[in-house]
mmCIF file of C-alpha atoms (C1' of nucleotides) in Angstrom:
data_model
loop_
_atom_site.group_PDB
_atom_site.id
_atom_site.type_symbol
_atom_site.label_atom_id
_atom_site.label_comp_id
_atom_site.label_asym_id
_atom_site.label_seq_id
_atom_site.Cartn_x
_atom_site.Cartn_y
_atom_site.Cartn_z
ATOM 1 C CA MET N 1 166.369 68.774 107.181
ATOM 2 C CA LEU N 2 163.153 69.137 105.205
ATOM 3 C CA ASN N 3 161.169 72.266 105.287
ATOM 4 C CA ASN N 4 157.420 72.509 106.025
ATOM 5 C CA THR N 5 156.547 72.484 102.393
ATOM 6 C CA GLN N 6 158.636 69.307 101.591
ATOM 7 C CA ILE N 7 157.176 67.656 104.481
ATOM 8 C CA ARG N 8 153.736 68.278 103.112
ATOM 9 C CA GLU N 9 154.831 66.973 99.771
ATOM 10 C CA CYS N 10 155.870 63.615 101.681
ATOM 11 C CA LEU N 11 152.518 63.208 103.228
ATOM 12 C CA ASP N 12 150.788 63.840 99.978
ATOM 13 C CA ALA N 13 152.880 61.264 98.202
ATOM 14 C CA MET N 14 152.322 58.773 100.917
ATOM 15 C CA ALA N 15 148.537 59.425 100.671
ATOM 16 C CA GLU N 16 148.638 58.990 97.095
ATOM 17 C CA MET N 17 150.710 55.580 97.223
ATOM 18 C CA PHE N 18 148.715 54.206 100.243
ATOM 19 C CA PRO N 19 145.279 55.815 100.479
ATOM 20 C CA ASP N 20 143.767 53.087 102.471
ATOM 21 C CA ALA N 21 146.705 52.442 104.894
ATOM 22 C CA GLU N 22 145.313 51.289 108.369
ATOM 23 C CA GLY N 23 146.370 48.863 111.006
ATOM 24 C CA GLU N 24 146.749 45.225 109.991
ATOM 25 C CA LEU N 25 146.549 43.565 113.394
ATOM 26 C CA VAL N 26 143.257 41.586 113.376
ATOM 27 C CA HIS N 27 141.274 42.254 116.659
ATOM 28 C CA SER N 28 137.515 42.771 117.560
ATOM 29 C CA ASN N 29 137.764 44.871 120.774
ATOM 30 C CA PRO N 30 140.164 46.949 122.693
ATOM 31 C CA PHE N 31 141.411 44.203 124.830
ATOM 32 C CA GLU N 32 142.365 41.942 121.826
ATOM 33 C CA LEU N 33 144.071 44.993 120.325
ATOM 34 C CA VAL N 34 146.220 45.454 123.421
ATOM 35 C CA ILE N 35 147.117 41.752 123.329
ATOM 36 C CA ALA N 36 147.992 41.998 119.601
ATOM 37 C CA VAL N 37 150.110 45.139 119.841
ATOM 38 C CA LEU N 38 151.998 43.703 122.773
ATOM 39 C CA LEU N 39 152.775 40.646 120.944
ATOM 40 C CA SER N 40 153.844 42.482 117.728
ATOM 41 C CA ALA N 41 157.072 43.712 119.311
ATOM 42 C CA GLN N 42 159.880 42.622 117.116
ATOM 43 C CA CYS N 43 157.638 40.585 115.108
ATOM 44 C CA THR N 44 155.557 40.854 111.923
ATOM 45 C CA ASP N 45 152.069 41.723 111.922
ATOM 46 C CA LYS N 46 151.297 38.752 109.660
ATOM 47 C CA LEU N 47 152.673 36.136 112.290
ATOM 48 C CA VAL N 48 150.794 37.884 115.212
ATOM 49 C CA ASN N 49 147.648 37.428 113.300
ATOM 50 C CA LYS N 50 148.442 33.776 112.560
ATOM 51 C CA VAL N 51 148.786 33.318 116.354
ATOM 52 C CA THR N 52 145.916 35.271 117.509
ATOM 53 C CA ALA N 53 143.626 33.578 115.368
ATOM 54 C CA ASP N 54 143.891 30.671 117.707
ATOM 55 C CA LEU N 55 144.690 32.701 120.849
ATOM 56 C CA PHE N 56 141.729 34.726 120.549
ATOM 57 C CA GLN N 57 139.373 31.636 120.546
ATOM 58 C CA LYS N 58 140.894 30.461 123.444
ATOM 59 C CA TYR N 59 141.311 33.440 125.652
ATOM 60 C CA LYS N 60 138.296 35.951 125.605
ATOM 61 C CA THR N 61 138.671 37.781 128.811
ATOM 62 C CA PRO N 62 141.560 38.853 131.216
ATOM 63 C CA GLU N 63 140.263 36.040 133.626
ATOM 64 C CA ASP N 64 140.789 33.427 130.821
ATOM 65 C CA TYR N 65 144.692 34.346 130.654
ATOM 66 C CA LEU N 66 145.009 34.047 134.364
ATOM 67 C CA ALA N 67 143.236 30.648 134.746
ATOM 68 C CA VAL N 68 146.003 28.830 133.110
ATOM 69 C CA PRO N 69 149.731 28.363 134.103
ATOM 70 C CA LEU N 70 152.285 30.867 132.682
ATOM 71 C CA GLU N 71 153.707 27.969 130.830
ATOM 72 C CA GLU N 72 150.567 27.263 128.883
ATOM 73 C CA VAL N 73 150.460 31.036 127.730
ATOM 74 C CA GLU N 74 154.025 30.862 126.786
ATOM 75 C CA ASN N 75 153.220 27.742 124.776
ATOM 76 C CA ASP N 76 150.324 29.268 123.044
ATOM 77 C CA ILE N 77 152.574 32.332 121.802
ATOM 78 C CA ARG N 78 155.716 30.579 121.451
ATOM 79 C CA SER N 79 156.231 30.939 117.690
ATOM 80 C CA ILE N 80 155.901 34.831 118.153
ATOM 81 C CA GLY N 81 159.456 34.975 119.731
ATOM 82 C CA LEU N 82 160.019 36.915 122.864
ATOM 83 C CA TYR N 83 157.593 34.728 124.384
ATOM 84 C CA ARG N 84 158.551 34.346 128.087
ATOM 85 C CA SER N 85 158.601 38.092 128.777
ATOM 86 C CA LYS N 86 155.288 38.714 126.563
ATOM 87 C CA ALA N 87 153.564 35.836 128.386
ATOM 88 C CA LYS N 88 154.501 37.217 131.724
ATOM 89 C CA ASN N 89 153.386 40.763 130.835
ATOM 90 C CA ILE N 90 150.196 39.307 129.417
ATOM 91 C CA GLN N 91 149.335 37.822 132.711
ATOM 92 C CA LYS N 92 150.340 40.863 134.677
ATOM 93 C CA LEU N 93 148.517 43.306 132.428
ATOM 94 C CA CYS N 94 145.338 41.038 132.839
ATOM 95 C CA ARG N 95 145.656 41.009 136.703
ATOM 96 C CA THR N 96 145.983 44.936 136.423
ATOM 97 C CA LEU N 97 142.843 45.110 134.328
ATOM 98 C CA ILE N 98 140.926 43.231 136.792
ATOM 99 C CA ASP N 99 142.179 44.819 139.861
ATOM 100 C CA ASN N 100 142.268 48.408 138.731
ATOM 101 C CA TYR N 101 140.004 48.823 135.815
ATOM 102 C CA ASN N 102 136.932 46.431 136.137
ATOM 103 C CA GLY N 103 138.462 44.108 133.511
ATOM 104 C CA GLU N 104 138.274 47.002 130.729
ATOM 105 C CA VAL N 105 141.054 48.587 128.784
ATOM 106 C CA PRO N 106 141.682 51.933 130.159
ATOM 107 C CA LYS N 107 141.383 54.850 127.551
ATOM 108 C CA THR N 108 144.191 57.405 128.393
ATOM 109 C CA LYS N 109 147.751 57.111 127.245
ATOM 110 C CA ASP N 110 149.005 57.791 130.860
ATOM 111 C CA GLU N 111 146.907 54.749 132.079
ATOM 112 C CA LEU N 112 147.941 52.583 129.207
ATOM 113 C CA VAL N 113 151.609 52.935 129.470
ATOM 114 C CA LYS N 114 151.452 51.705 133.075
ATOM 115 C CA LEU N 115 150.303 48.389 132.006
ATOM 116 C CA ALA N 116 152.975 45.564 131.883
ATOM 117 C CA GLY N 117 154.329 45.214 128.254
ATOM 118 C CA VAL N 118 152.722 48.352 127.148
ATOM 119 C CA GLY N 119 155.193 51.286 126.410
ATOM 120 C CA ARG N 120 154.777 54.457 124.488
ATOM 121 C CA LYS N 121 154.419 53.226 121.174
ATOM 122 C CA THR N 122 151.727 50.539 122.073
ATOM 123 C CA ALA N 123 149.779 52.989 124.249
ATOM 124 C CA ASN N 124 149.698 55.339 121.205
ATOM 125 C CA VAL N 125 148.395 52.564 118.812
ATOM 126 C CA VAL N 126 145.649 51.539 121.286
ATOM 127 C CA ALA N 127 144.734 55.199 121.948
ATOM 128 C CA SER N 128 144.549 55.848 118.390
ATOM 129 C CA VAL N 129 142.910 52.644 116.957
ATOM 130 C CA ALA N 130 140.541 51.571 119.895
ATOM 131 C CA PHE N 131 139.642 55.067 121.240
ATOM 132 C CA ASN N 132 140.131 57.487 118.272
ATOM 133 C CA GLU N 133 142.514 59.789 120.100
ATOM 134 C CA PRO N 134 144.898 61.369 117.657
ATOM 135 C CA SER N 135 148.301 59.775 117.844
ATOM 136 C CA ILE N 136 151.545 59.161 116.168
ATOM 137 C CA ALA N 137 153.026 55.880 117.362
ATOM 138 C CA VAL N 138 156.630 55.696 116.346
ATOM 139 C CA ASP N 139 157.727 52.236 115.372
ATOM 140 C CA THR N 140 160.610 50.928 113.488
ATOM 141 C CA HIS N 141 158.912 51.958 110.176
ATOM 142 C CA VAL N 142 158.068 55.572 111.046
ATOM 143 C CA GLU N 143 161.543 56.052 112.639
ATOM 144 C CA ARG N 144 163.391 54.703 109.723
ATOM 145 C CA VAL N 145 161.220 56.729 107.062
ATOM 146 C CA SER N 146 161.279 60.036 109.126
ATOM 147 C CA LYS N 147 165.067 59.724 109.384
ATOM 148 C CA ARG N 148 165.792 58.890 105.711
ATOM 149 C CA LEU N 149 163.598 61.531 104.283
ATOM 150 C CA GLY N 150 165.153 64.098 106.751
ATOM 151 C CA ILE N 151 162.068 64.884 108.581
ATOM 152 C CA CYS N 152 163.860 64.521 111.754
ATOM 153 C CA ARG N 153 167.643 63.921 112.648
ATOM 154 C CA TRP N 154 169.358 60.604 112.580
ATOM 155 C CA LYS N 155 170.134 60.877 116.187
ATOM 156 C CA ASP N 156 166.821 61.888 117.494
ATOM 157 C CA SER N 157 165.166 59.241 120.036
ATOM 158 C CA VAL N 158 161.709 57.803 119.193
ATOM 159 C CA VAL N 159 160.188 60.514 121.572
ATOM 160 C CA GLU N 160 161.982 63.247 119.598
ATOM 161 C CA VAL N 161 160.719 61.854 116.398
ATOM 162 C CA GLU N 162 157.149 61.701 117.717
ATOM 163 C CA ASN N 163 157.304 65.349 118.990
ATOM 164 C CA THR N 164 158.681 66.381 115.586
ATOM 165 C CA LEU N 165 155.818 64.803 113.638
ATOM 166 C CA MET N 166 153.265 66.126 116.021
ATOM 167 C CA ARG N 167 154.627 69.547 115.417
ATOM 168 C CA LYS N 168 154.888 69.310 111.640
ATOM 169 C CA VAL N 169 151.614 67.295 110.934
ATOM 170 C CA PRO N 170 148.108 68.761 111.371
ATOM 171 C CA ARG N 171 146.483 67.162 114.408
ATOM 172 C CA ASP N 172 143.612 65.687 112.275
ATOM 173 C CA GLU N 173 146.057 63.915 110.140
ATOM 174 C CA TRP N 174 147.941 62.113 112.872
ATOM 175 C CA SER N 175 146.469 58.819 112.824
ATOM 176 C CA VAL N 176 146.046 58.448 109.024
ATOM 177 C CA THR N 177 149.834 59.824 108.585
ATOM 178 C CA HIS N 178 150.866 57.209 111.184
ATOM 179 C CA HIS N 179 149.487 54.457 109.138
ATOM 180 C CA ARG N 180 150.635 55.812 105.756
ATOM 181 C CA MET N 181 154.330 56.061 107.094
ATOM 182 C CA ILE N 182 154.057 52.495 108.172
ATOM 183 C CA PHE N 183 152.850 51.330 104.858
ATOM 184 C CA PHE N 184 155.456 53.525 103.084
ATOM 185 C CA GLY N 185 158.141 51.927 105.160
ATOM 186 C CA ARG N 186 156.854 48.246 105.113
ATOM 187 C CA TYR N 187 156.162 48.023 101.324
ATOM 188 C CA HIS N 188 158.258 50.634 99.767
ATOM 189 C CA CYS N 189 160.921 52.362 101.801
ATOM 190 C CA LYS N 190 161.983 49.006 103.330
ATOM 191 C CA ALA N 191 164.636 48.619 105.848
ATOM 192 C CA ARG N 192 166.835 46.183 103.537
ATOM 193 C CA ASN N 193 166.109 47.136 100.183
ATOM 194 C CA PRO N 194 164.322 50.334 99.807
ATOM 195 C CA ASN N 195 162.960 51.017 96.318
ATOM 196 C CA CYS N 196 164.354 54.270 95.739
ATOM 197 C CA PRO N 197 164.368 54.034 91.914
ATOM 198 C CA GLU N 198 160.657 54.143 91.885
ATOM 199 C CA CYS N 199 160.219 56.605 94.616
ATOM 200 C CA PRO N 200 158.161 59.852 94.052
ATOM 201 C CA LEU N 201 160.098 61.423 97.020
ATOM 202 C CA LEU N 202 163.697 60.769 95.682
ATOM 203 C CA TYR N 203 164.125 64.193 94.605
ATOM 204 C CA LEU N 204 163.878 65.483 98.303
ATOM 205 C CA CYS N 205 165.408 62.508 100.134
ATOM 206 C CA ARG N 206 168.845 62.833 101.418
ATOM 207 C CA GLU N 207 169.261 58.946 101.991
ATOM 208 C CA GLY N 208 167.641 58.112 98.738
ATOM 209 C CA LYS N 209 170.016 60.318 96.859
ATOM 210 C CA LYS N 210 172.976 58.939 98.734
ATOM 211 C CA ARG N 211 171.881 55.439 97.886
ATOM 212 C CA MET N 212 171.265 56.217 93.961
ATOM 213 C CA LYS N 213 175.134 57.551 93.941
ATOM 214 C CA LYS N 214 176.149 54.291 95.155
ATOM 215 C CA ILE N 215 174.354 52.233 92.663
ATOM 216 C CA GLU N 216 175.664 54.083 89.709
ATOM 217 C CA VAL N 217 179.374 53.920 90.631
ATOM 218 C "C1'" DC O 1 172.913 49.752 127.482
ATOM 219 C "C1'" DT O 2 171.590 44.746 127.064
ATOM 220 C "C1'" DC O 3 168.633 41.135 126.823
ATOM 221 C "C1'" DC O 4 164.455 38.814 125.355
ATOM 222 C "C1'" DC O 5 163.619 35.240 120.594
ATOM 223 C "C1'" DG O 6 160.935 32.642 116.705
ATOM 224 C "C1'" DA O 7 159.773 33.234 111.839
ATOM 225 C "C1'" DT O 8 160.744 35.172 107.498
ATOM 226 C "C1'" DA O 9 163.125 37.496 103.716
ATOM 227 C "C1'" DT O 10 167.355 38.255 101.372
ATOM 228 C "C1'" DA M 1 174.218 33.178 107.390
ATOM 229 C "C1'" DT M 2 172.037 37.271 108.792
ATOM 230 C "C1'" DA M 3 169.233 41.255 109.011
ATOM 231 C "C1'" DT M 4 164.836 42.328 110.375
ATOM 232 C "C1'" DC M 5 160.226 42.399 112.236
ATOM 233 C "C1'" DA M 6 153.865 47.777 114.600
ATOM 234 C "C1'" DG M 7 159.182 47.258 121.536
ATOM 235 C "C1'" DG M 8 159.413 47.099 126.486
ATOM 236 C "C1'" DA M 9 161.827 46.017 130.843
ATOM 237 C "C1'" DG M 10 165.514 45.885 133.771
#
DNA sequence: CTCCCGATAT
DNA sequence: ATATCAGGAG
């Protein structure tokens, strides 16, 4: 397990590698962001952006998604994958926004997680990006990077990873750290082929050292 | 825990 | 061919 100094070194290295890291889901308001993040489950940001380019032209409001049959929404997001549950969740979410929130996206995480298709990770992203509430959304990249480096334990749940990060990272760095960890995981510490040989954190990374030994033998 | 699921990289 | 992708619901 890394100590506080080592974790600080991780944050600094990531800041140097990805100083401008930020969310890559294209959106122009909180409602579009919720839809985009909901769609992004088990799918790349790039593909989500390709689909939402047309989707957000066609559907501007919660009412718009409810004005067409479920099958039409399914068809409009089909290429994303998991499209049946996502389409159903979108319409259900829109119904809730209209019935309970005057058609607006609620701002607190407690309210956000109650929306269909919105779990802890999506709620954290929306709260952070749309409403400037400090958050660390633990997605596949944040989880993998935290575990490889040794910031948390391999068996930790995503909630435990999130709690550990919130404890170890200063609150005013939560949102940038979250985005830098995603970039670090997406472009450098990749799931399949992590770039350990060129990693500035190799000297403290337990998984990296293990992998480098394998390569040499 | 399983299921949902198409696109893309390797 | 198969692992992986800004996960969430049942």
